[in-house]
PDB file of C-alpha atoms in Angstrom:
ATOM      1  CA  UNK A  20      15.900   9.881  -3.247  1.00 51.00           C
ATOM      2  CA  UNK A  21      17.308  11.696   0.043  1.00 54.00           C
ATOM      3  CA  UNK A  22      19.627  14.650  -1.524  1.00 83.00           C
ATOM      4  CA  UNK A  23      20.569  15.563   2.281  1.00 92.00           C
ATOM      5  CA  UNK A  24      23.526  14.204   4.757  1.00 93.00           C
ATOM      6  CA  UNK A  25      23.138  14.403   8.425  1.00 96.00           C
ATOM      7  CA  UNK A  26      25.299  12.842  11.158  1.00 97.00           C
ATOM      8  CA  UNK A  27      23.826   9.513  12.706  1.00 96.00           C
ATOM      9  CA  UNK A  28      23.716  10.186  15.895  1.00 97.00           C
ATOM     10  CA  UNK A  29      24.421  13.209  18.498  1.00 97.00           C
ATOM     11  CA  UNK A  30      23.968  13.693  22.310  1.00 97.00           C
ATOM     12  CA  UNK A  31      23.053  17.135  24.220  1.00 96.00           C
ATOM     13  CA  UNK A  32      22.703  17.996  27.674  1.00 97.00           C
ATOM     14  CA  UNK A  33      19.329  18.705  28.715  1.00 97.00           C
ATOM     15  CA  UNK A  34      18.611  22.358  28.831  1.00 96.00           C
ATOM     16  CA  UNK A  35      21.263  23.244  26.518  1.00 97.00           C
ATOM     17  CA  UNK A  36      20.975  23.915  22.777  1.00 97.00           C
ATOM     18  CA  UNK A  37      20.865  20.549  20.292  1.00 98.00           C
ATOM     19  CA  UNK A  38      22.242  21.812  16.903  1.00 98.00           C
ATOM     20  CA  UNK A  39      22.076  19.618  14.259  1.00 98.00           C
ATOM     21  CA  UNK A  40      23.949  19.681  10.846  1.00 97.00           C
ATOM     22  CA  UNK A  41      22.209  19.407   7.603  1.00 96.00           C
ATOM     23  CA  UNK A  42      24.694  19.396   4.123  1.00 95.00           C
ATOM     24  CA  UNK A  43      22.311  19.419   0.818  1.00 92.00           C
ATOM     25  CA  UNK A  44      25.010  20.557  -1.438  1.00 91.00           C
ATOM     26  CA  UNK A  45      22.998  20.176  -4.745  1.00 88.00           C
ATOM     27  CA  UNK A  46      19.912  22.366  -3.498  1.00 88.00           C
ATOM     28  CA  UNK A  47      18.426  23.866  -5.846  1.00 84.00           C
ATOM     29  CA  UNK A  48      16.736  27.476  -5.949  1.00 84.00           C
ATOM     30  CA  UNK A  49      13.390  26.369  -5.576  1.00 82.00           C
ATOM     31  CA  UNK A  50      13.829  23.757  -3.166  1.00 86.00           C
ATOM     32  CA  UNK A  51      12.404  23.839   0.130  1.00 88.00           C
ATOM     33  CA  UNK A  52      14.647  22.577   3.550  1.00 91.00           C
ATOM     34  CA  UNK A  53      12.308  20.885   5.901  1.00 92.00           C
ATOM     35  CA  UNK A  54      13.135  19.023   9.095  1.00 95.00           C
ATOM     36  CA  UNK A  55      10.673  16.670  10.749  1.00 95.00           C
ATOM     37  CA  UNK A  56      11.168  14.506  13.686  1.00 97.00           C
ATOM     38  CA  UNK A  57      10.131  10.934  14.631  1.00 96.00           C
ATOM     39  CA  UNK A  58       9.776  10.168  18.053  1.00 95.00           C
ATOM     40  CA  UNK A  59       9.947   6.206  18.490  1.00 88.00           C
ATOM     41  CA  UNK A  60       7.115   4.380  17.969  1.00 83.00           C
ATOM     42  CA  UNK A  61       5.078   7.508  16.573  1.00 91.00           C
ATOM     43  CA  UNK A  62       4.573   8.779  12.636  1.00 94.00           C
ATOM     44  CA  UNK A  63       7.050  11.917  11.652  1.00 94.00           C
ATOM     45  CA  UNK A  64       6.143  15.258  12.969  1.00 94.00           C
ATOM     46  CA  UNK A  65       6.668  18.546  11.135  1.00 92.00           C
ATOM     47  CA  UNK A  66       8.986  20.996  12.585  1.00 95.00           C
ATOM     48  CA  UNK A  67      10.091  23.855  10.358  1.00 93.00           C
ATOM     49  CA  UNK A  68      10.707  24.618   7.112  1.00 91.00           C
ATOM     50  CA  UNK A  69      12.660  27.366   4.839  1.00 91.00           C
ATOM     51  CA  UNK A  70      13.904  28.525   1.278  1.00 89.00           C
ATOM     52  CA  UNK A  71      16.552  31.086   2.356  1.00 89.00           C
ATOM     53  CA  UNK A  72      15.549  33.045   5.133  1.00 87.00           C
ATOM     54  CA  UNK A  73      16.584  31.855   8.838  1.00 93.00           C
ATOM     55  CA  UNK A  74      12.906  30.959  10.452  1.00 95.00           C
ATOM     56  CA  UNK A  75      11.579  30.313  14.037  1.00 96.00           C
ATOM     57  CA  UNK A  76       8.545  28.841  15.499  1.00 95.00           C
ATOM     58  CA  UNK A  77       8.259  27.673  18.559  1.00 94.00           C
ATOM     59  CA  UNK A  78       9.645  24.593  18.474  1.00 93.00           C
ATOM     60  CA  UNK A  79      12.978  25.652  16.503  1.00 97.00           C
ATOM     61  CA  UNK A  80      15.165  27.698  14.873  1.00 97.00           C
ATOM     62  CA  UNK A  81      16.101  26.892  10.921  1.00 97.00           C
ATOM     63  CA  UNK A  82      19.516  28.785   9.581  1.00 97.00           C
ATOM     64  CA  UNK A  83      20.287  28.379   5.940  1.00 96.00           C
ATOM     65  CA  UNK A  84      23.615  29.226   5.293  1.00 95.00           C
ATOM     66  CA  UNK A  85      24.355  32.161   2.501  1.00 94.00           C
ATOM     67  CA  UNK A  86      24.633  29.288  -0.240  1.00 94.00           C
ATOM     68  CA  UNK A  87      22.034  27.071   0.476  1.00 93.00           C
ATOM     69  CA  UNK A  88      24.167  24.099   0.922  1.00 94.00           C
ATOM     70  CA  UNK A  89      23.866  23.413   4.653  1.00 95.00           C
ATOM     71  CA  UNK A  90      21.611  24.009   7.257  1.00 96.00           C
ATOM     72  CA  UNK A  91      21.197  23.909  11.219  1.00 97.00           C
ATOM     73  CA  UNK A  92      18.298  23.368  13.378  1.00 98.00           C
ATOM     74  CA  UNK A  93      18.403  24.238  16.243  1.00 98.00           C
ATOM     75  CA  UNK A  94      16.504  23.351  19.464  1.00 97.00           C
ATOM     76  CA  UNK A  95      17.306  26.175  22.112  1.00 96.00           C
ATOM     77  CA  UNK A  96      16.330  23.944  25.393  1.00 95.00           C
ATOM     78  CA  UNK A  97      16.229  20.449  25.064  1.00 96.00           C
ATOM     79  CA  UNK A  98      14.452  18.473  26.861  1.00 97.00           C
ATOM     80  CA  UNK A  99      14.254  14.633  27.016  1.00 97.00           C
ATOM     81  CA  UNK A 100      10.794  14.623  25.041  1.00 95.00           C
ATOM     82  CA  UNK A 101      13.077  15.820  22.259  1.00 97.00           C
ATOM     83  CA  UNK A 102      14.844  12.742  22.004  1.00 97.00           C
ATOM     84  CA  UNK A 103      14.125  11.344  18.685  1.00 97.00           C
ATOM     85  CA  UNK A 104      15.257  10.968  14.921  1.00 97.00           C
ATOM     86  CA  UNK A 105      15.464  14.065  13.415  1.00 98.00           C
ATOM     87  CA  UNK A 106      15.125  14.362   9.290  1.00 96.00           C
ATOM     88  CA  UNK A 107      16.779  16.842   6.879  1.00 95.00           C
ATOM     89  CA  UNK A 108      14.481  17.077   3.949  1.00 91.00           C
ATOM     90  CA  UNK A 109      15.069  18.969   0.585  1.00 88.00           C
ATOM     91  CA  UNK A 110      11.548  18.931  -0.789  1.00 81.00           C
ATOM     92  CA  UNK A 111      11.173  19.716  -4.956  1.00 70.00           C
ATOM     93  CA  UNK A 112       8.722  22.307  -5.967  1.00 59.00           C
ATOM     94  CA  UNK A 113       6.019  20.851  -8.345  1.00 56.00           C
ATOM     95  CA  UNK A 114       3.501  18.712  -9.019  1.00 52.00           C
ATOM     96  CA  UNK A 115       5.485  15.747  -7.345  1.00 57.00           C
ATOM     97  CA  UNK A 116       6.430  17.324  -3.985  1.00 62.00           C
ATOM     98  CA  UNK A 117       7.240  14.187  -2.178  1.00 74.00           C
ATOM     99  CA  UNK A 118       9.524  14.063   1.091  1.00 81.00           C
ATOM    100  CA  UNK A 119      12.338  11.543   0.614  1.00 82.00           C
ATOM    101  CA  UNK A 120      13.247  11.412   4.274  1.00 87.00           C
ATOM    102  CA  UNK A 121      16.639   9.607   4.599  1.00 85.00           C
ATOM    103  CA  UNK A 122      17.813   7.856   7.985  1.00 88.00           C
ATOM    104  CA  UNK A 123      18.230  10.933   9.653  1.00 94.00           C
ATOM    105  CA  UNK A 124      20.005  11.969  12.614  1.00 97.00           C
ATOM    106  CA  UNK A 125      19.370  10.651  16.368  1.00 97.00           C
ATOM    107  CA  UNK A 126      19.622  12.922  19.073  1.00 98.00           C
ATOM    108  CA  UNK A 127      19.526  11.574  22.193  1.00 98.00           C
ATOM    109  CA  UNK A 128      18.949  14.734  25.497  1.00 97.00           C
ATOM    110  CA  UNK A 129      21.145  13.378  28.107  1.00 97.00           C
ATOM    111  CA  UNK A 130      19.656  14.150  31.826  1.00 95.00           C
TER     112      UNK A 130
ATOM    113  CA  UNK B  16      -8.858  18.529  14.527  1.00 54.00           C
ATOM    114  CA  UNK B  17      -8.505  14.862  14.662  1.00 74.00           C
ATOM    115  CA  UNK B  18      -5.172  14.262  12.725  1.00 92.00           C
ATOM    116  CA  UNK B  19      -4.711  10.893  10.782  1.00 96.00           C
ATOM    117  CA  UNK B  20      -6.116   7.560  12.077  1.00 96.00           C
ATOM    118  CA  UNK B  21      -4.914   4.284  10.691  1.00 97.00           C
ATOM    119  CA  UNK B  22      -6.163   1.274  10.983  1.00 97.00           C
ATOM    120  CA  UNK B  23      -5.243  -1.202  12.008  1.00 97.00           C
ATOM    121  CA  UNK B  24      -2.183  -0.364  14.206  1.00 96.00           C
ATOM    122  CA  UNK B  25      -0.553  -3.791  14.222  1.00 97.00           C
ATOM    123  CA  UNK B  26      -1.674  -6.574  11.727  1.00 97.00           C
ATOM    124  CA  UNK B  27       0.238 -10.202  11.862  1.00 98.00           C
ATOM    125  CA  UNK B  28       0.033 -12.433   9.468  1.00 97.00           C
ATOM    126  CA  UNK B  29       0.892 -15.568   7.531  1.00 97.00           C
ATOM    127  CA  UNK B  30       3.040 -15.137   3.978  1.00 97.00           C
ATOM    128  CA  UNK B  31       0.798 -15.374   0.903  1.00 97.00           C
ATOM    129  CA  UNK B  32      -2.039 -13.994   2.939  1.00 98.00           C
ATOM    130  CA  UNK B  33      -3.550 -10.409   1.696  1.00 98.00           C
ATOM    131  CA  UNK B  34      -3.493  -7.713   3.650  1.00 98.00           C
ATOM    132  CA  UNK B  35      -5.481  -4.298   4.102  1.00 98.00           C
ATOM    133  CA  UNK B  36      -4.638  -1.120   5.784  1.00 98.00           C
ATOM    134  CA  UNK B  37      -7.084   1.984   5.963  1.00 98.00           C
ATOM    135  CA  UNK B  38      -6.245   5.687   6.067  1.00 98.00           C
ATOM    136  CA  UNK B  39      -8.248   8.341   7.411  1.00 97.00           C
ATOM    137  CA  UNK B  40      -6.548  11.685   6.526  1.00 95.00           C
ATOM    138  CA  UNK B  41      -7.352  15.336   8.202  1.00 93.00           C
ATOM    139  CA  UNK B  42     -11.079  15.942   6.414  1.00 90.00           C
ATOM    140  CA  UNK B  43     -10.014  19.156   4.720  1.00 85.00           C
ATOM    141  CA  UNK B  44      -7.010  17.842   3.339  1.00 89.00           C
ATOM    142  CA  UNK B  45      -6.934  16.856  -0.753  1.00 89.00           C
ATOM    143  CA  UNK B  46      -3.324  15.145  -1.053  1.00 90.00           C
ATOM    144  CA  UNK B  47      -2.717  11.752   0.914  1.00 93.00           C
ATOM    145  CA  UNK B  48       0.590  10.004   1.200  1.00 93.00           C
ATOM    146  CA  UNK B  49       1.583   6.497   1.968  1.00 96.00           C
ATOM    147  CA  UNK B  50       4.926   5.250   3.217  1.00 95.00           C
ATOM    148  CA  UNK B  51       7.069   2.526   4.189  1.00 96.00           C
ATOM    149  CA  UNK B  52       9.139   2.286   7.427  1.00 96.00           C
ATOM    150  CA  UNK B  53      11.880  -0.376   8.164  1.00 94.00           C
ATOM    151  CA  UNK B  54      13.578  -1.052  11.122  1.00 90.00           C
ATOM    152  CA  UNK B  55      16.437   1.463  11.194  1.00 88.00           C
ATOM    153  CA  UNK B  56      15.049   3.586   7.832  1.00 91.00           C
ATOM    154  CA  UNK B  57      13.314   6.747   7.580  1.00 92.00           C
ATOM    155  CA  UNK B  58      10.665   6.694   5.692  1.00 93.00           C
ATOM    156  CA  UNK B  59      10.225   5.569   2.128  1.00 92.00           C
ATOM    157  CA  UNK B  60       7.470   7.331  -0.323  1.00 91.00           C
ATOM    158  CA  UNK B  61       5.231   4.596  -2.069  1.00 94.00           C
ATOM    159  CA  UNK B  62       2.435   6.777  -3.588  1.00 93.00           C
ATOM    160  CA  UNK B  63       0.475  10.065  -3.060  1.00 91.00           C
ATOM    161  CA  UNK B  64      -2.955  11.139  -4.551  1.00 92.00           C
ATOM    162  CA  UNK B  65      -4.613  14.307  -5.022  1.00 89.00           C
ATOM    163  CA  UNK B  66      -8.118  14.022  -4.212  1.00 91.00           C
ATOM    164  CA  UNK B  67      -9.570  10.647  -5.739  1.00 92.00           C
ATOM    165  CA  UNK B  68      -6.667  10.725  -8.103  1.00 92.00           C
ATOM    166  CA  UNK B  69      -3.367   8.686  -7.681  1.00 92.00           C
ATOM    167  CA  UNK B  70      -0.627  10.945  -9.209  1.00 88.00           C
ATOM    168  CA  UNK B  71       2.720   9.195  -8.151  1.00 87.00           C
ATOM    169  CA  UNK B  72       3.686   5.623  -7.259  1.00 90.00           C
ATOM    170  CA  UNK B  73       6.902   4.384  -6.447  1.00 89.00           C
ATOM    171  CA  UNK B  74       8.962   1.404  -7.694  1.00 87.00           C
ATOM    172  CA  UNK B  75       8.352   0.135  -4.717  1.00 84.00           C
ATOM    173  CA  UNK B  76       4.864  -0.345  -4.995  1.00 88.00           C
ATOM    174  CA  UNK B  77       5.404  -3.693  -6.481  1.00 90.00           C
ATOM    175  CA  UNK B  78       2.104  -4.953  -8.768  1.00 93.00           C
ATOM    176  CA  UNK B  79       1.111  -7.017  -5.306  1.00 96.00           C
ATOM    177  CA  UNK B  80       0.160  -3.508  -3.576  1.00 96.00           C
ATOM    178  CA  UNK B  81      -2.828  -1.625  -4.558  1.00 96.00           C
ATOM    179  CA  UNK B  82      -4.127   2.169  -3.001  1.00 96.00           C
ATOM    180  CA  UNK B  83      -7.182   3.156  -3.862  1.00 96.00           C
ATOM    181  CA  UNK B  84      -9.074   6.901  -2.732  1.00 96.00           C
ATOM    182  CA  UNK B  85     -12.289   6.061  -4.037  1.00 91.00           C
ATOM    183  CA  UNK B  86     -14.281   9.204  -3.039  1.00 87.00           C
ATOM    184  CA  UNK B  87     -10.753  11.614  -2.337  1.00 85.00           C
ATOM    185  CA  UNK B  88     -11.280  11.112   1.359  1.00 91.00           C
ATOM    186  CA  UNK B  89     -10.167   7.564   3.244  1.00 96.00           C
ATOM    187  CA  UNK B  90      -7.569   5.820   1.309  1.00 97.00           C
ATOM    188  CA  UNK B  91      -6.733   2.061   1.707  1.00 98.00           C
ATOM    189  CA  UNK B  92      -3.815  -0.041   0.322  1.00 98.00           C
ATOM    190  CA  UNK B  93      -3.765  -3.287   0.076  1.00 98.00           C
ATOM    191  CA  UNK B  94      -1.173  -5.923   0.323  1.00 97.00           C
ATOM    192  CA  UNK B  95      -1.676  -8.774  -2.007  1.00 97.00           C
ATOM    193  CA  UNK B  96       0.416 -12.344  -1.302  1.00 97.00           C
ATOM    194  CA  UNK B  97       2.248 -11.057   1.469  1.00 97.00           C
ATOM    195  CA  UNK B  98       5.971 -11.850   1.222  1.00 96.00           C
ATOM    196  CA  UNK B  99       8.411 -11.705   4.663  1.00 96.00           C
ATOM    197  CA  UNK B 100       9.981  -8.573   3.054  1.00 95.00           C
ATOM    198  CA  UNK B 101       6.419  -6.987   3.605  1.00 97.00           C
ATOM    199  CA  UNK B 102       7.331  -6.678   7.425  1.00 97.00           C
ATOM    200  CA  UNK B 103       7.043  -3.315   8.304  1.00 97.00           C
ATOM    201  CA  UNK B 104       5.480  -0.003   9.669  1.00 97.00           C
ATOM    202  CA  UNK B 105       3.287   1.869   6.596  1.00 98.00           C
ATOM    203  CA  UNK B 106       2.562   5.147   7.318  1.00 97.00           C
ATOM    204  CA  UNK B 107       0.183   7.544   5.692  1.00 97.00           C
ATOM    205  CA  UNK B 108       0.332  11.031   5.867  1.00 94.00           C
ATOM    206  CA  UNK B 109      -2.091  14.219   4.521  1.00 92.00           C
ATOM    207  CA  UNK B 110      -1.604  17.670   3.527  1.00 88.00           C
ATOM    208  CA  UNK B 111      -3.731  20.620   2.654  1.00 83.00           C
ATOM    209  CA  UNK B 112      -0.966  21.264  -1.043  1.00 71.00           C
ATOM    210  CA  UNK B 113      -0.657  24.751  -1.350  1.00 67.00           C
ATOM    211  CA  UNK B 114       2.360  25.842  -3.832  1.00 53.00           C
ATOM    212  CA  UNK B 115       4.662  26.686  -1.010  1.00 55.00           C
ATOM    213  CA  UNK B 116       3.847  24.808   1.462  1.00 63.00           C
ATOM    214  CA  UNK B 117       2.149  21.732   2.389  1.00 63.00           C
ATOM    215  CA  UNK B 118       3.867  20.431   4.903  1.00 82.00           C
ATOM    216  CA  UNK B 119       2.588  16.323   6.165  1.00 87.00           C
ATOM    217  CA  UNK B 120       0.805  15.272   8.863  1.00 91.00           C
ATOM    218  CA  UNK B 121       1.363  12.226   9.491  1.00 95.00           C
ATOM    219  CA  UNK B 122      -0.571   8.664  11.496  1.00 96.00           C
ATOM    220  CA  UNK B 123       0.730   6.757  13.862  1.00 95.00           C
ATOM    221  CA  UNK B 124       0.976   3.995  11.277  1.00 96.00           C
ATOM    222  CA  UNK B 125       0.271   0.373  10.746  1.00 97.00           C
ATOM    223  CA  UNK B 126       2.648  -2.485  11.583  1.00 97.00           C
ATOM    224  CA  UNK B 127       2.638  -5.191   9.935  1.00 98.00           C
ATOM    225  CA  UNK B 128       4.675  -8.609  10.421  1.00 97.00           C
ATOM    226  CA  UNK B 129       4.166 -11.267   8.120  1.00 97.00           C
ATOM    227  CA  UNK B 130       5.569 -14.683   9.868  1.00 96.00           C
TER     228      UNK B 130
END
C-alpha cells in the first residue's frame, strides 16, 4: 500500500520550474524514492529514482531531504508535454519489490 | 528496443463473458508485472513473476483472474466471468531486477469495459 503523500493537483508556468512535494515519513533505510509519471491515456513512465543522495538525469532533479522523510522533484523547464500525473513511490528492497503507486499528483504547465 | 506491447488495447464486452489480455515484455527482461488502473487511481499491483514463475499476487486477483508466463517470456491474464467492476485499464509492466534497481517499463495497457 502507497506509504507516500503528494498534493492532488498543482499548476506551473511553462518554462519555469514545477516542484513537486513528496512526504514518506515512515521510509525506511533501505527504501528506494522513485517518481514516475503518467501522461493521459499512456502506461507510467520512469523518471528518477534515489536512496539518499540528490540525483539528476535529464529529465529531473530528485532532492531527499537530510531525514528521508520528504522529497522534491523537480522539473527545471516545463513544458506542456509535462503535463501529467506524477507518482511518489517508496519502493521496499527484497524479493517483493513492487511499486504501490498511489493517486499521485497532477501537474498541469500552464501556457 | 521495442518496449511492452499489449494486446488488445481496448476489449468490450458482455458481463459473465471471459476475457484475455496478452503481454509482451522487453525480451531481455526476467520480472513481469501486471496492474490495474481505475478511472481517477494510480495504479494497483495484481501480480509479478520472475521468469516462468509467479512470485506475488494480490488480493485483488480474485480466483476469477488467472496469469500465466508459460515459457518466462509473454505473459497473459485472463479474466474469467467478467463482472462490471472488471471495467478498467490493466497494465503490464517489465524490468531487468537487479538488487538496486529495476526500475518498470511499462505498456500502453489494455482497456477493458464490460457492459
Amino acid at each position: 500500500d502507497a506509504k507516500t503523500t503528494q498534493p492532488p493537483s498543482m499548476d506551473c508556468a511553462e518554462g519555469r520550474a514545477a516542484n513537486l512535494p513528496c512526504n514518506h515519513s515512515t521510509i525506511s533505510g533501505n527504501e528506494y524514492v522513485y517518481w514516475y509519471r503518467q501522461i493521459h491515456s499512456q502506461g507510467p513512465q520512469y523518471i528518477i529514482h534515489g536512496l539518499k543522495n540528490n540525483e539528476t538525469n535529464e529529465m529531473a532533479s530528485l532532492i531527499i531531504t537530510e531525514d528521508r522523510k520528504s522529497s522534491t522533484l523537480i522539473l527545471p523547464h516545463a513544458t506542456l508535454r509535462d503535463t501529467a500525473v506524477y507518482y511518489c513511490i517508496v519502493r521496499v528492497e527484497g524479493t517483493g519489490n513492487q511499486f504501490y503507486f498511489g493517486t499521485g499528483t497532477s501537474l498541469t504547465v500552464i501556457p | 528496443d521495442t518496449g511492452v506491447s499489449q494486446d488488445p488495447r481496448h476489449k468490450i464486452t458482455k458481463r459473465g463473458q471471459n476475457v484475455t489480455f496478452r503481454c509482451d515484455p522487453i525480451s531481455e527482461h526476467n520480472r513481469l508485472y501486471w496492474y490495474r488502473q481505475t478511472l481517477g487511481q494510480g495504479p494497483e499491483f495484481l501480480t509479478y513473476f520472475q521468469n516462468e514463475a509467479q512470485l506475488e499476487k494480490s488480493r485483488l486477483l480474485s480466483d476469477r483472474f488467472s496469469a500465466e508466463r508459460p515459457k518466462g517470456s509473454f505473459s497473459t491474464l485472463e479474466i474469467q466471468r467478467t463482472e462490471q467492476g472488471d471495467s478498467a485499464m490493466y497494465l503490464c509492466a517489465s524490468s531487468r531486477w537487479t538488487e538496486n534497481t529495476g526500475e518498470l517499463f511499462f505498456g500502453e495497457g489494455s482497456r477493458l469495459t464490460v457492459l
